[in-house]
């Protein structure tokens, strides 16, 4: 059973202190603090590489009650910074579970904190924006903790930390398409979805040259989600510039931002980002509303899309930010949200079919 019971605290950049009980690892962690509004899916959140070096506050109060199931992980080695919850359940009820949430945190050096007012912390972040914070022992002097928080600088190498170091393969029976996926912190369920749609997937490091990717003779290129500022990922931005128009390209989340940057648009850091499984998005061509799962701190600036060849295809109904762009001339499209989201929602799975259709069209035109 995971370590539980030590008094620990969260010290935020704004000076507020939130004392609770530790679970998982008893390491200290200073990270960017963000909130997630999902009611389910804490396992996918903990194992999503996009949360590298971030501490996540779960606004839903009960976390851990169905445990962790190994085959549902989004990465093999979680890199989240920390987890803050209202009430942690260390005795799951689920016939599939293989370990507790506390155990996976402990195994990977990720501190957890329970018994704090997560709604209050969430409101602080909503009002003041994402900020730096430290999880540490409750007897740490607050002045010392604040010094550590304010000295912390957000990392600029997060993608290089989580990307694979060499190529690997995810094959499927009777494949119809070959896809190269650029790993910037790819969620495994994206690969599972591509396999389900008949794609053999070659996963490559984020800094793989265009010539190497073309040597695989792929039918399409996929750009993954991942952590950090998209402007830091220059190898992938340059890759899109080199391959734009030469084969179908599909990007999700960070991939969406890098495609936009490569085409000449700009991105900006949001006040507190979008994180959760309940964001309404409108597809502009049809007026159809999708409920989406999201996890990002940065967004594409709509005003900078003019002259890029990109058109906005989807828009967030809460704040109007672009949620999708496309350039059909170059067989290129992307979305900010996660159509592969597990455990849901599933409203946007059709986007994988759109990628398949582009690859099928290229086969007919070859």
Tab-separated table of C-alpha atoms in Angstrom:
chain	number	residue	atom	x	y	z
A	1	UNK	CA	0.000	0.000	0.000
A	2	UNK	CA	1.255	3.498	-0.818
A	3	UNK	CA	2.668	5.774	1.866
A	4	UNK	CA	-0.151	7.767	3.448
A	5	UNK	CA	-0.569	9.928	6.517
A	6	UNK	CA	2.349	12.395	6.603
A	7	UNK	CA	1.366	16.047	6.971
A	8	UNK	CA	2.364	17.965	3.875
A	9	UNK	CA	1.411	21.258	2.260
A	10	UNK	CA	1.014	23.115	-1.016
A	11	UNK	CA	2.623	26.555	-1.096
A	12	UNK	CA	1.489	28.702	-4.013
A	13	UNK	CA	3.275	31.591	-5.685
A	14	UNK	CA	0.574	33.982	-4.414
A	15	UNK	CA	1.626	33.152	-0.838
A	16	UNK	CA	-1.320	30.928	0.092
A	17	UNK	CA	-0.605	27.736	2.056
A	18	UNK	CA	-2.810	24.625	1.903
A	19	UNK	CA	-2.028	21.912	4.441
A	20	UNK	CA	-3.158	18.330	3.953
A	21	UNK	CA	-1.996	14.718	3.969
A	22	UNK	CA	0.590	13.241	1.645
A	23	UNK	CA	0.142	10.134	-0.491
A	24	UNK	CA	2.218	8.582	-3.253
A	25	UNK	CA	5.816	9.795	-3.180
A	26	UNK	CA	7.075	11.938	-0.296
A	27	UNK	CA	9.389	13.860	-2.633
A	28	UNK	CA	9.197	17.643	-2.778
A	29	UNK	CA	8.074	19.062	-6.129
A	30	UNK	CA	8.026	22.642	-7.391
A	31	UNK	CA	6.067	22.954	-10.661
A	32	UNK	CA	3.508	24.979	-12.545
A	33	UNK	CA	0.122	24.495	-10.843
A	34	UNK	CA	-2.949	23.923	-13.056
A	35	UNK	CA	-6.447	22.546	-12.547
A	36	UNK	CA	-8.457	19.858	-14.319
A	37	UNK	CA	-12.264	19.710	-14.219
A	38	UNK	CA	-12.685	16.073	-15.351
A	39	UNK	CA	-14.985	13.879	-13.276
A	40	UNK	CA	-13.297	10.654	-14.428
A	41	UNK	CA	-10.024	9.724	-16.098
A	42	UNK	CA	-7.489	10.542	-13.382
A	43	UNK	CA	-5.331	7.625	-14.585
A	44	UNK	CA	-5.129	9.082	-18.087
A	45	UNK	CA	-4.294	12.483	-16.589
A	46	UNK	CA	-1.520	11.142	-14.355
A	47	UNK	CA	0.017	9.199	-17.250
A	48	UNK	CA	-0.395	11.920	-19.932
A	49	UNK	CA	3.085	13.238	-20.884
A	50	UNK	CA	1.534	16.644	-21.578
A	51	UNK	CA	1.479	17.165	-17.792
A	52	UNK	CA	5.269	16.918	-17.538
A	53	UNK	CA	6.541	19.247	-14.782
A	54	UNK	CA	2.994	20.313	-13.838
A	55	UNK	CA	1.115	19.750	-10.591
A	56	UNK	CA	-2.565	19.107	-11.301
A	57	UNK	CA	-5.392	20.070	-8.957
A	58	UNK	CA	-8.438	17.863	-9.539
A	59	UNK	CA	-11.617	19.872	-8.953
A	60	UNK	CA	-13.779	16.728	-8.752
A	61	UNK	CA	-13.598	15.742	-5.071
A	62	UNK	CA	-13.173	11.926	-4.996
A	63	UNK	CA	-10.091	10.551	-6.761
A	64	UNK	CA	-8.661	7.019	-6.798
A	65	UNK	CA	-11.834	5.000	-6.248
A	66	UNK	CA	-11.376	2.704	-9.277
A	67	UNK	CA	-7.605	2.338	-8.994
A	68	UNK	CA	-5.131	2.024	-11.851
A	69	UNK	CA	-5.300	-0.494	-14.722
A	70	UNK	CA	-1.931	-0.975	-16.416
A	71	UNK	CA	-3.314	-1.460	-19.934
A	72	UNK	CA	-5.082	1.937	-19.800
A	73	UNK	CA	-1.929	4.000	-19.208
A	74	UNK	CA	-1.146	6.764	-21.704
A	75	UNK	CA	2.624	6.382	-21.249
A	76	UNK	CA	4.943	3.788	-19.755
A	77	UNK	CA	6.713	6.232	-17.412
A	78	UNK	CA	4.538	9.042	-15.972
A	79	UNK	CA	6.262	12.438	-15.752
A	80	UNK	CA	3.619	14.536	-14.006
A	81	UNK	CA	4.997	16.858	-11.328
A	82	UNK	CA	2.392	16.325	-8.618
A	83	UNK	CA	-1.300	15.675	-7.878
A	84	UNK	CA	-3.606	17.544	-5.478
A	85	UNK	CA	-7.045	16.132	-4.558
A	86	UNK	CA	-9.827	16.740	-2.073
A	87	UNK	CA	-10.309	13.110	-1.026
A	88	UNK	CA	-8.071	10.201	-2.031
A	89	UNK	CA	-9.372	6.602	-2.051
A	90	UNK	CA	-6.659	4.026	-1.295
A	91	UNK	CA	-9.035	1.028	-1.407
A	92	UNK	CA	-10.350	0.865	-4.998
A	93	UNK	CA	-13.362	-1.139	-6.120
A	94	UNK	CA	-12.761	-2.350	-9.708
A	95	UNK	CA	-12.192	-5.897	-10.934
A	96	UNK	CA	-9.671	-4.639	-13.529
A	97	UNK	CA	-7.425	-2.601	-11.268
A	98	UNK	CA	-3.793	-3.659	-10.874
A	99	UNK	CA	-2.566	-1.062	-8.366
A	100	UNK	CA	-3.746	1.972	-6.461
A	101	UNK	CA	-3.276	5.547	-7.630
A	102	UNK	CA	-0.927	6.124	-4.689
A	103	UNK	CA	1.243	3.200	-5.761
A	104	UNK	CA	1.780	4.480	-9.309
A	105	UNK	CA	2.650	7.918	-7.905
A	106	UNK	CA	5.072	6.383	-5.409
A	107	UNK	CA	6.723	4.208	-8.073
A	108	UNK	CA	7.395	7.252	-10.258
A	109	UNK	CA	8.448	9.771	-7.622
A	110	UNK	CA	5.284	11.884	-7.951
A	111	UNK	CA	3.991	13.488	-4.734
A	112	UNK	CA	0.286	13.560	-3.978
A	113	UNK	CA	-1.592	15.758	-1.525
A	114	UNK	CA	-5.120	15.186	-0.222
A	115	UNK	CA	-7.453	16.842	2.220
A	116	UNK	CA	-7.193	20.387	0.869
A	117	UNK	CA	-9.920	22.628	-0.536
A	118	UNK	CA	-9.399	21.976	-4.248
A	119	UNK	CA	-12.372	24.125	-5.257
A	120	UNK	CA	-10.752	27.106	-3.504
A	121	UNK	CA	-7.416	26.437	-5.198
A	122	UNK	CA	-9.175	26.046	-8.539
A	123	UNK	CA	-10.890	29.420	-8.107
A	124	UNK	CA	-7.553	31.027	-7.281
A	125	UNK	CA	-6.031	29.683	-10.484
A	126	UNK	CA	-9.101	30.763	-12.474
A	127	UNK	CA	-8.885	34.302	-11.079
A	128	UNK	CA	-5.115	34.776	-10.931
A	129	UNK	CA	-3.896	32.366	-13.605
A	130	UNK	CA	-1.656	29.296	-13.524
A	131	UNK	CA	1.222	29.788	-11.135
A	132	UNK	CA	4.199	28.067	-9.577
A	133	UNK	CA	3.728	25.990	-6.437
A	134	UNK	CA	5.615	23.622	-4.124
A	135	UNK	CA	4.483	20.399	-2.466
A	136	UNK	CA	6.620	19.805	0.631
A	137	UNK	CA	6.517	18.690	4.277
A	138	UNK	CA	4.219	20.751	6.482
A	139	UNK	CA	7.081	21.681	8.839
A	140	UNK	CA	9.004	23.452	6.052
A	141	UNK	CA	9.254	27.184	6.852
A	142	UNK	CA	6.857	29.043	4.571
A	143	UNK	CA	9.445	31.733	3.784
A	144	UNK	CA	11.864	29.039	2.596
A	145	UNK	CA	9.143	27.373	0.530
A	146	UNK	CA	8.202	30.681	-1.126
A	147	UNK	CA	11.837	31.356	-1.994
A	148	UNK	CA	12.010	27.984	-3.751
A	149	UNK	CA	8.752	28.655	-5.592
A	150	UNK	CA	9.732	32.098	-6.819
A	151	UNK	CA	13.195	30.941	-7.905
A	152	UNK	CA	11.700	28.184	-10.099
A	153	UNK	CA	11.727	28.663	-13.866
A	154	UNK	CA	9.430	26.714	-16.190
A	155	UNK	CA	11.398	24.189	-18.263
A	156	UNK	CA	11.953	24.698	-21.999
A	157	UNK	CA	13.109	21.132	-22.743
A	158	UNK	CA	9.978	19.179	-21.780
A	159	UNK	CA	9.422	17.632	-25.233
A	160	UNK	CA	12.986	16.337	-25.444
A	161	UNK	CA	12.527	14.766	-22.004
A	162	UNK	CA	9.401	12.781	-22.909
A	163	UNK	CA	9.965	11.975	-26.605
A	164	UNK	CA	11.160	8.455	-27.441
A	165	UNK	CA	14.909	8.091	-28.021
A	166	UNK	CA	14.610	5.796	-31.039
A	167	UNK	CA	11.862	4.707	-33.404
A	168	UNK	CA	9.426	1.972	-32.472
A	169	UNK	CA	6.480	0.279	-34.183
A	170	UNK	CA	2.812	-0.295	-33.405
A	171	UNK	CA	1.415	-2.735	-35.966
A	172	UNK	CA	-2.118	-3.896	-36.653
A	173	UNK	CA	-3.517	-6.923	-38.533
A	174	UNK	CA	-4.255	-6.348	-42.239
A	175	UNK	CA	-2.977	-2.756	-42.366
A	176	UNK	CA	-4.145	-0.429	-45.143
A	177	UNK	CA	-2.005	2.619	-44.326
A	178	UNK	CA	1.429	3.457	-43.000
A	179	UNK	CA	1.662	6.444	-40.647
A	180	UNK	CA	4.724	8.085	-39.100
A	181	UNK	CA	3.882	9.617	-35.704
A	182	UNK	CA	6.239	12.275	-34.357
A	183	UNK	CA	6.480	11.703	-30.616
A	184	UNK	CA	6.408	14.953	-28.648
A	185	UNK	CA	4.850	13.152	-25.679
A	186	UNK	CA	2.327	11.013	-27.533
A	187	UNK	CA	-0.592	9.448	-25.692
A	188	UNK	CA	-0.786	5.706	-26.306
A	189	UNK	CA	-4.513	5.865	-27.024
A	190	UNK	CA	-3.769	7.938	-30.146
A	191	UNK	CA	-1.674	5.049	-31.422
A	192	UNK	CA	-4.408	2.583	-30.478
A	193	UNK	CA	-6.932	4.639	-32.480
A	194	UNK	CA	-4.674	4.766	-35.545
A	195	UNK	CA	-4.234	0.986	-35.295
A	196	UNK	CA	-8.013	0.534	-35.072
A	197	UNK	CA	-8.403	2.448	-38.335
A	198	UNK	CA	-6.010	0.115	-40.139
A	199	UNK	CA	-2.744	2.046	-39.749
A	200	UNK	CA	0.663	0.597	-39.041
A	201	UNK	CA	2.383	3.284	-36.978
A	202	UNK	CA	6.091	4.093	-36.856
A	203	UNK	CA	6.737	6.304	-33.828
A	204	UNK	CA	9.841	8.496	-34.165
A	205	UNK	CA	11.658	11.017	-31.912
A	206	UNK	CA	10.637	14.658	-32.146
A	207	UNK	CA	13.899	15.691	-33.851
A	208	UNK	CA	13.762	13.132	-36.689
A	209	UNK	CA	14.752	14.787	-40.008
A	210	UNK	CA	12.307	15.059	-42.907
A	211	UNK	CA	14.524	12.871	-45.099
A	212	UNK	CA	14.355	10.030	-42.571
A	213	UNK	CA	10.570	10.258	-42.348
A	214	UNK	CA	10.177	10.205	-46.124
A	215	UNK	CA	12.459	7.156	-46.305
A	216	UNK	CA	9.701	5.175	-44.548
A	217	UNK	CA	7.380	5.994	-47.493
A	218	UNK	CA	4.451	6.848	-45.188
A	219	UNK	CA	0.904	7.502	-46.362
A	220	UNK	CA	0.537	10.186	-43.695
A	221	UNK	CA	2.293	12.087	-40.935
A	222	UNK	CA	0.883	12.555	-37.437
A	223	UNK	CA	2.096	15.219	-34.967
A	224	UNK	CA	1.371	14.396	-31.340
A	225	UNK	CA	0.377	16.183	-28.185
A	226	UNK	CA	3.061	17.087	-25.678
A	227	UNK	CA	4.134	19.452	-22.891
A	228	UNK	CA	5.408	22.999	-22.814
A	229	UNK	CA	5.594	25.997	-25.127
A	230	UNK	CA	5.198	25.068	-28.828
A	231	UNK	CA	7.727	27.738	-29.816
A	232	UNK	CA	10.411	25.695	-28.036
A	233	UNK	CA	9.908	22.726	-30.393
A	234	UNK	CA	11.712	24.130	-33.435
A	235	UNK	CA	12.669	20.720	-34.947
A	236	UNK	CA	8.992	19.828	-35.450
A	237	UNK	CA	8.057	23.300	-36.687
A	238	UNK	CA	10.824	23.034	-39.293
A	239	UNK	CA	9.678	19.504	-40.164
A	240	UNK	CA	6.189	20.768	-41.009
A	241	UNK	CA	7.682	23.532	-43.150
A	242	UNK	CA	9.699	20.924	-45.057
A	243	UNK	CA	6.865	18.417	-45.564
A	244	UNK	CA	3.842	20.710	-45.950
A	245	UNK	CA	2.005	19.692	-49.113
A	246	UNK	CA	3.974	16.506	-49.719
A	247	UNK	CA	1.737	14.128	-47.731
A	248	UNK	CA	-1.348	14.280	-45.479
A	249	UNK	CA	-0.566	15.738	-42.030
A	250	UNK	CA	-2.766	15.552	-38.933
A	251	UNK	CA	-1.915	17.201	-35.596
A	252	UNK	CA	-3.474	17.063	-32.144
A	253	UNK	CA	-2.980	19.571	-29.285
A	254	UNK	CA	0.734	20.553	-29.347
A	255	UNK	CA	0.765	19.203	-32.902
A	256	UNK	CA	-1.987	21.702	-33.766
A	257	UNK	CA	0.040	24.571	-32.335
A	258	UNK	CA	3.236	23.543	-34.156
A	259	UNK	CA	1.410	23.246	-37.481
A	260	UNK	CA	0.016	26.758	-36.976
A	261	UNK	CA	3.457	28.153	-36.128
A	262	UNK	CA	5.017	26.428	-39.143
A	263	UNK	CA	2.447	28.075	-41.413
A	264	UNK	CA	3.145	31.535	-39.999
A	265	UNK	CA	0.527	31.978	-37.275
A	266	UNK	CA	1.318	32.863	-33.662
A	267	UNK	CA	0.516	31.237	-30.320
A	268	UNK	CA	0.049	32.726	-26.862
A	269	UNK	CA	-0.048	31.428	-23.304
A	270	UNK	CA	-3.529	31.349	-21.832
A	271	UNK	CA	-4.391	32.588	-18.349
A	272	UNK	CA	-5.194	29.129	-16.996
A	273	UNK	CA	-5.580	26.943	-20.094
A	274	UNK	CA	-8.182	24.342	-20.976
A	275	UNK	CA	-8.100	21.093	-19.002
A	276	UNK	CA	-11.028	18.736	-18.642
A	277	UNK	CA	-13.518	16.574	-20.497
A	278	UNK	CA	-16.347	19.072	-20.828
A	279	UNK	CA	-15.344	21.820	-23.294
A	280	UNK	CA	-17.940	22.659	-25.996
A	281	UNK	CA	-16.481	23.192	-29.478
A	282	UNK	CA	-18.344	24.219	-32.633
A	283	UNK	CA	-17.402	22.812	-36.052
A	284	UNK	CA	-17.873	25.922	-38.165
A	285	UNK	CA	-18.794	24.169	-41.433
A	286	UNK	CA	-21.725	22.273	-39.938
A	287	UNK	CA	-22.596	24.162	-36.752
A	288	UNK	CA	-22.295	20.862	-34.899
A	289	UNK	CA	-21.361	21.113	-31.207
A	290	UNK	CA	-18.842	18.623	-29.834
A	291	UNK	CA	-18.109	18.049	-26.158
A	292	UNK	CA	-14.342	17.655	-26.033
A	293	UNK	CA	-11.487	16.645	-23.762
A	294	UNK	CA	-8.667	19.195	-23.548
A	295	UNK	CA	-5.282	19.764	-21.947
A	296	UNK	CA	-3.260	22.786	-23.025
A	297	UNK	CA	-1.762	26.043	-21.751
A	298	UNK	CA	-1.190	27.643	-25.164
A	299	UNK	CA	-3.580	28.574	-27.968
A	300	UNK	CA	-3.380	29.780	-31.561
A	301	UNK	CA	-4.033	33.494	-32.064
A	302	UNK	CA	-6.938	33.706	-34.526
A	303	UNK	CA	-5.887	37.173	-35.712
A	304	UNK	CA	-2.608	35.757	-37.045
A	305	UNK	CA	-4.171	33.067	-39.274
A	306	UNK	CA	-4.701	35.480	-42.162
A	307	UNK	CA	-2.192	34.905	-44.944
A	308	UNK	CA	-1.049	31.534	-43.628
A	309	UNK	CA	-3.204	29.402	-45.920
A	310	UNK	CA	-4.953	28.029	-42.837
A	311	UNK	CA	-8.645	28.484	-42.089
A	312	UNK	CA	-10.228	28.022	-38.684
A	313	UNK	CA	-12.454	24.932	-38.728
A	314	UNK	CA	-13.444	24.639	-35.048
A	315	UNK	CA	-13.962	27.224	-32.310
A	316	UNK	CA	-14.215	27.027	-28.526
A	317	UNK	CA	-17.665	28.172	-27.433
A	318	UNK	CA	-16.488	29.433	-24.053
A	319	UNK	CA	-13.721	31.831	-25.060
A	320	UNK	CA	-13.735	31.858	-28.885
A	321	UNK	CA	-10.199	30.495	-29.300
A	322	UNK	CA	-9.418	28.418	-32.418
A	323	UNK	CA	-9.868	24.687	-31.806
A	324	UNK	CA	-9.059	23.496	-35.318
A	325	UNK	CA	-7.363	24.681	-38.501
A	326	UNK	CA	-6.959	23.232	-41.984
A	327	UNK	CA	-5.381	23.821	-45.363
A	328	UNK	CA	-6.972	21.381	-47.771
A	329	UNK	CA	-4.651	22.460	-50.587
A	330	UNK	CA	-1.746	21.058	-48.555
A	331	UNK	CA	-3.709	18.092	-47.121
A	332	UNK	CA	-3.117	19.489	-43.652
A	333	UNK	CA	-5.398	19.806	-40.615
A	334	UNK	CA	-5.227	19.838	-36.834
A	335	UNK	CA	-7.302	20.214	-33.683
A	336	UNK	CA	-6.480	21.605	-30.257
A	337	UNK	CA	-8.517	19.018	-28.359
A	338	UNK	CA	-8.260	15.220	-28.025
A	339	UNK	CA	-10.522	13.152	-30.328
A	340	UNK	CA	-8.958	9.959	-28.929
A	341	UNK	CA	-9.837	10.853	-25.321
A	342	UNK	CA	-10.335	7.964	-22.925
A	343	UNK	CA	-12.588	7.401	-21.062
A	344	UNK	CA	-14.351	10.061	-23.160
A	345	UNK	CA	-16.091	12.007	-24.587
A	346	UNK	CA	-16.108	10.370	-28.021
A	347	UNK	CA	-17.818	13.123	-30.054
A	348	UNK	CA	-14.746	13.859	-32.178
A	349	UNK	CA	-13.562	10.393	-33.239
A	350	UNK	CA	-14.613	11.244	-36.814
A	351	UNK	CA	-11.383	13.239	-37.186
A	352	UNK	CA	-9.411	10.011	-37.511
A	353	UNK	CA	-11.698	9.065	-40.403
A	354	UNK	CA	-10.916	12.442	-41.971
A	355	UNK	CA	-7.195	11.621	-41.799
A	356	UNK	CA	-7.872	8.203	-43.340
A	357	UNK	CA	-9.848	9.839	-46.159
A	358	UNK	CA	-6.930	12.149	-46.965
A	359	UNK	CA	-4.543	9.215	-47.137
A	360	UNK	CA	-6.987	7.206	-49.238
A	361	UNK	CA	-7.309	10.142	-51.630
A	362	UNK	CA	-3.542	10.299	-52.034
A	363	UNK	CA	-3.446	6.591	-52.828
A	364	UNK	CA	-6.018	7.082	-55.601
A	365	UNK	CA	-4.103	10.042	-57.007
A	366	UNK	CA	-0.733	8.288	-56.945
